Amino acid sequence: MTRSYAIRTYGCQMNAHDSERLAGMLESAGYRPAAAHGEQADVIVFNTCAVRENADNRLYGNLGHLRPVKDAHPGMQIAVGGCLAQKDRAEIVRRAPWVDVVFGTHNIGSLPALLERARHNETAQVEIKESLEVFPSSLPARRDSAYAAWVSISVGCNNTCTFCIVPSLRGTEVDRRPGDVLAEVSALAAEGVLEVTLLGQNVNSYGVEFGDRAAFGKLLRACGEIDGLERLRFTSPHPRDFTSDVITAMAETPVVCPQLHMPLQSGSDSMLKAMRRSYRSARYLSILDEVRAAIPDAAITTDIIVGFPGETDADFEATLDVVRSARFSSAYTFQYSPRPGTPAATLPDQVPKEVVTQRYQRLVAVQEEISWELNRELVGRPVEVLVAQGEGRKDGATHRLSGRARDGRLVHFAPGDAQVRPGDLVQATITYAAPHHLVADGPLAGHRRTRAGDLYGTGGSAGSAGAEPGAGTAGPGVTGLGLPGIGRPDARSRTSVGGTR
């Protein structure tokens, strides 16, 4: 019988992208996805993250829960990959000897062979490579989304931030050639994917490996020429490498969404120096000013760490000052926790946990008020929403559907009598704002059915093993109800949650 698999993914978008490749490799090798409910998978794969403090405990706790399950299902296999596997290596098998395979971030394509070798030899297989064997995007993939896709443009990072363990686990930056990236985006758009997110640990240093410092801006412009692509996002850039040519490319390329996620980490210059972040708060804010001058409706989000070693009350107040000046639409906020293997873990003056928690709560309160204020400004404005699946946890109770506006904000809307599917595009008007989402309960002003929506309705997927997958193309028609049409914006304007710019 065909063996089934299930993948449990933790961490960032890069891990989610890797899991799509793991699924593609397994299906190429003859495995099938386990049923969503009621079936115990024959192979369970953990794609792990090593960034958070409790990552280790979470993994080993899950492995402990699976031990009796495996004992009750002869032939079941457990594999552990990702950043924590790259870090812990054989320690995983020592602590959880019922694990069959451990593989790292550089050899995800080896998983099917390692599973077969473990079955044949009846012993655990641990294989960790120190450098990338095959660029992940060249591997087959199994994507869950019919309308959105990630495309990796680089792997690894050349920065040395003292709090970050990623460079030691993902390695130094390796860039894909522009032609390979554009070929993948073109294939996805031809198959109907409407939205692509370019991925990299530091996307705007793209090109450093092949000697072209302007490569990322050129890549954005080239993606904008791809027929059928309607939305282009990227994550994450580093302020050190953010240049004016990229801002100009964003503003002049209509498919680039009016959204920017750029990590701040701290508003204190002394903390930025201790973190080895090679910019200062004034430089960071000047980048935001330049972005907003070119893209007035841009929604800007960020990452912030509270309680970095040595952070004083004055340092924290400096962070609050920058947050108030920056006016982020939202922020991912983190309480610092030491990660073994990072320079910051051994720094003196670790901040007491209770102080970190109190500062964190203050920061969240300030940011939520800003987010709510900015969202309230959008009430009454039209938005284009790409309908998603699973974005709204209460959609069943509220009889709404959910999706993302062009600027990335989450929108819950009332479909009325329209037969709207995930992957379709709708035009709605915001009627209510909360700090973390918007609501559009009025009648829809437009609804465009897409081939991605057709695939969702027939149970199709965004891709299959053994090919560069995508899904669904945008249909040619727009149901117009008196407001601007939905679809690929022209060179003069771009509709976002914040209006036309």
PDB file of N, CA and C in Angstrom, residues 35 61 68 71-72 88 109 121 125 130 140 181 193 240 245 273 292 295 298 316 333 390 394 410 414 430 437 450 465:
ATOM      1  N   ALA A  35      -4.753  11.729   5.119  1.00  0.00           N
ATOM      2  CA  ALA A  35      -6.041  12.407   5.177  1.00  0.00           C
ATOM      3  C   ALA A  35      -6.052  13.394   6.341  1.00  0.00           C
ATOM      4  N   GLY A  61       9.024  17.601  23.308  1.00  0.00           N
ATOM      5  CA  GLY A  61       7.713  17.274  23.850  1.00  0.00           C
ATOM      6  C   GLY A  61       6.846  16.572  22.819  1.00  0.00           C
ATOM      7  N   PRO A  68       4.511   6.501  22.018  1.00  0.00           N
ATOM      8  CA  PRO A  68       3.533   5.415  22.101  1.00  0.00           C
ATOM      9  C   PRO A  68       2.742   5.219  20.808  1.00  0.00           C
ATOM     10  N   ASP A  71       4.935   3.107  18.663  1.00  0.00           N
ATOM     11  CA  ASP A  71       4.948   1.730  19.178  1.00  0.00           C
ATOM     12  C   ASP A  71       3.696   0.973  18.751  1.00  0.00           C
ATOM     13  N   ALA A  72       2.583   1.701  18.629  1.00  0.00           N
ATOM     14  CA  ALA A  72       1.318   1.056  18.259  1.00  0.00           C
ATOM     15  C   ALA A  72       1.135   0.918  16.755  1.00  0.00           C
ATOM     16  N   ASP A  88      21.185  20.607  16.448  1.00  0.00           N
ATOM     17  CA  ASP A  88      21.309  19.531  17.444  1.00  0.00           C
ATOM     18  C   ASP A  88      21.881  18.234  16.875  1.00  0.00           C
ATOM     19  N   GLY A 109      16.503  17.609   0.028  1.00  0.00           N
ATOM     20  CA  GLY A 109      16.208  16.677  -1.053  1.00  0.00           C
ATOM     21  C   GLY A 109      16.586  15.243  -0.745  1.00  0.00           C
ATOM     22  N   ASN A 121      18.066  -0.499   6.814  1.00  0.00           N
ATOM     23  CA  ASN A 121      19.116  -0.795   7.794  1.00  0.00           C
ATOM     24  C   ASN A 121      18.584  -0.966   9.215  1.00  0.00           C
ATOM     25  N   GLN A 125      19.140   7.295  10.711  1.00  0.00           N
ATOM     26  CA  GLN A 125      20.036   7.924   9.751  1.00  0.00           C
ATOM     27  C   GLN A 125      20.145   9.412  10.071  1.00  0.00           C
ATOM     28  N   GLU A 130      27.146  20.655   5.452  1.00  0.00           N
ATOM     29  CA  GLU A 130      27.629  21.975   5.868  1.00  0.00           C
ATOM     30  C   GLU A 130      27.407  23.049   4.821  1.00  0.00           C
ATOM     31  N   PRO A 140      11.091  19.403  -6.738  1.00  0.00           N
ATOM     32  CA  PRO A 140       9.635  19.400  -6.927  1.00  0.00           C
ATOM     33  C   PRO A 140       8.938  19.906  -5.673  1.00  0.00           C
ATOM     34  N   VAL A 181      14.966  32.597 -11.252  1.00  0.00           N
ATOM     35  CA  VAL A 181      13.860  33.156 -10.470  1.00  0.00           C
ATOM     36  C   VAL A 181      12.710  33.545 -11.394  1.00  0.00           C
ATOM     37  N   VAL A 193      -1.235  31.437 -10.670  1.00  0.00           N
ATOM     38  CA  VAL A 193      -0.939  32.050  -9.379  1.00  0.00           C
ATOM     39  C   VAL A 193      -0.993  33.570  -9.525  1.00  0.00           C
ATOM     40  N   ARG A 240      20.270  48.023   6.296  1.00  0.00           N
ATOM     41  CA  ARG A 240      21.614  48.368   5.807  1.00  0.00           C
ATOM     42  C   ARG A 240      21.674  48.368   4.292  1.00  0.00           C
ATOM     43  N   ASP A 245      17.254  52.862  -5.256  1.00  0.00           N
ATOM     44  CA  ASP A 245      16.817  52.240  -6.511  1.00  0.00           C
ATOM     45  C   ASP A 245      15.745  51.196  -6.272  1.00  0.00           C
ATOM     46  N   LYS A 273      23.934  48.866  18.058  1.00  0.00           N
ATOM     47  CA  LYS A 273      25.368  48.574  17.991  1.00  0.00           C
ATOM     48  C   LYS A 273      25.678  47.245  18.654  1.00  0.00           C
ATOM     49  N   ARG A 292       7.605  56.340   2.039  1.00  0.00           N
ATOM     50  CA  ARG A 292       6.278  56.963   2.074  1.00  0.00           C
ATOM     51  C   ARG A 292       6.167  58.120   1.092  1.00  0.00           C
ATOM     52  N   ILE A 295       5.613  56.017  -2.035  1.00  0.00           N
ATOM     53  CA  ILE A 295       4.444  55.133  -1.967  1.00  0.00           C
ATOM     54  C   ILE A 295       3.618  55.588  -0.761  1.00  0.00           C
ATOM     55  N   ALA A 298       1.774  53.074   1.607  1.00  0.00           N
ATOM     56  CA  ALA A 298       2.472  51.846   2.003  1.00  0.00           C
ATOM     57  C   ALA A 298       2.165  51.494   3.454  1.00  0.00           C
ATOM     58  N   PHE A 316      14.863  51.437  26.127  1.00  0.00           N
ATOM     59  CA  PHE A 316      13.500  51.021  25.798  1.00  0.00           C
ATOM     60  C   PHE A 316      12.639  52.219  25.412  1.00  0.00           C
ATOM     61  N   THR A 333       6.471  41.549  17.764  1.00  0.00           N
ATOM     62  CA  THR A 333       7.261  41.905  18.936  1.00  0.00           C
ATOM     63  C   THR A 333       7.701  40.645  19.662  1.00  0.00           C
ATOM     64  N   GLY A 390      -8.777  29.909   5.416  1.00  0.00           N
ATOM     65  CA  GLY A 390      -8.236  29.727   6.755  1.00  0.00           C
ATOM     66  C   GLY A 390      -7.742  30.982   7.420  1.00  0.00           C
ATOM     67  N   LYS A 394     -13.218  32.817  12.686  1.00  0.00           N
ATOM     68  CA  LYS A 394     -14.627  32.904  13.060  1.00  0.00           C
ATOM     69  C   LYS A 394     -15.535  33.071  11.843  1.00  0.00           C
ATOM     70  N   LEU A 410      -5.428  42.224   6.820  1.00  0.00           N
ATOM     71  CA  LEU A 410      -6.439  41.174   6.835  1.00  0.00           C
ATOM     72  C   LEU A 410      -7.826  41.800   6.798  1.00  0.00           C
ATOM     73  N   ALA A 414     -18.358  40.342   3.928  1.00  0.00           N
ATOM     74  CA  ALA A 414     -19.607  39.609   3.733  1.00  0.00           C
ATOM     75  C   ALA A 414     -19.788  39.323   2.250  1.00  0.00           C
ATOM     76  N   ILE A 430     -14.577  49.136   3.400  1.00  0.00           N
ATOM     77  CA  ILE A 430     -14.357  48.918   4.828  1.00  0.00           C
ATOM     78  C   ILE A 430     -15.454  49.612   5.638  1.00  0.00           C
ATOM     79  N   HIS A 437      -7.360  43.780  12.211  1.00  0.00           N
ATOM     80  CA  HIS A 437      -8.102  43.393  11.013  1.00  0.00           C
ATOM     81  C   HIS A 437      -9.096  44.479  10.636  1.00  0.00           C
ATOM     82  N   THR A 450     -11.629  33.473 -10.681  1.00  0.00           N
ATOM     83  CA  THR A 450     -10.328  33.159 -11.261  1.00  0.00           C
ATOM     84  C   THR A 450     -10.182  31.656 -11.418  1.00  0.00           C
ATOM     85  N   ALA A 465       3.832  17.106  -7.340  1.00  0.00           N
ATOM     86  CA  ALA A 465       5.213  16.678  -7.267  1.00  0.00           C
ATOM     87  C   ALA A 465       5.784  16.498  -8.659  1.00  0.00           C
TER      88      ALA A 465
END
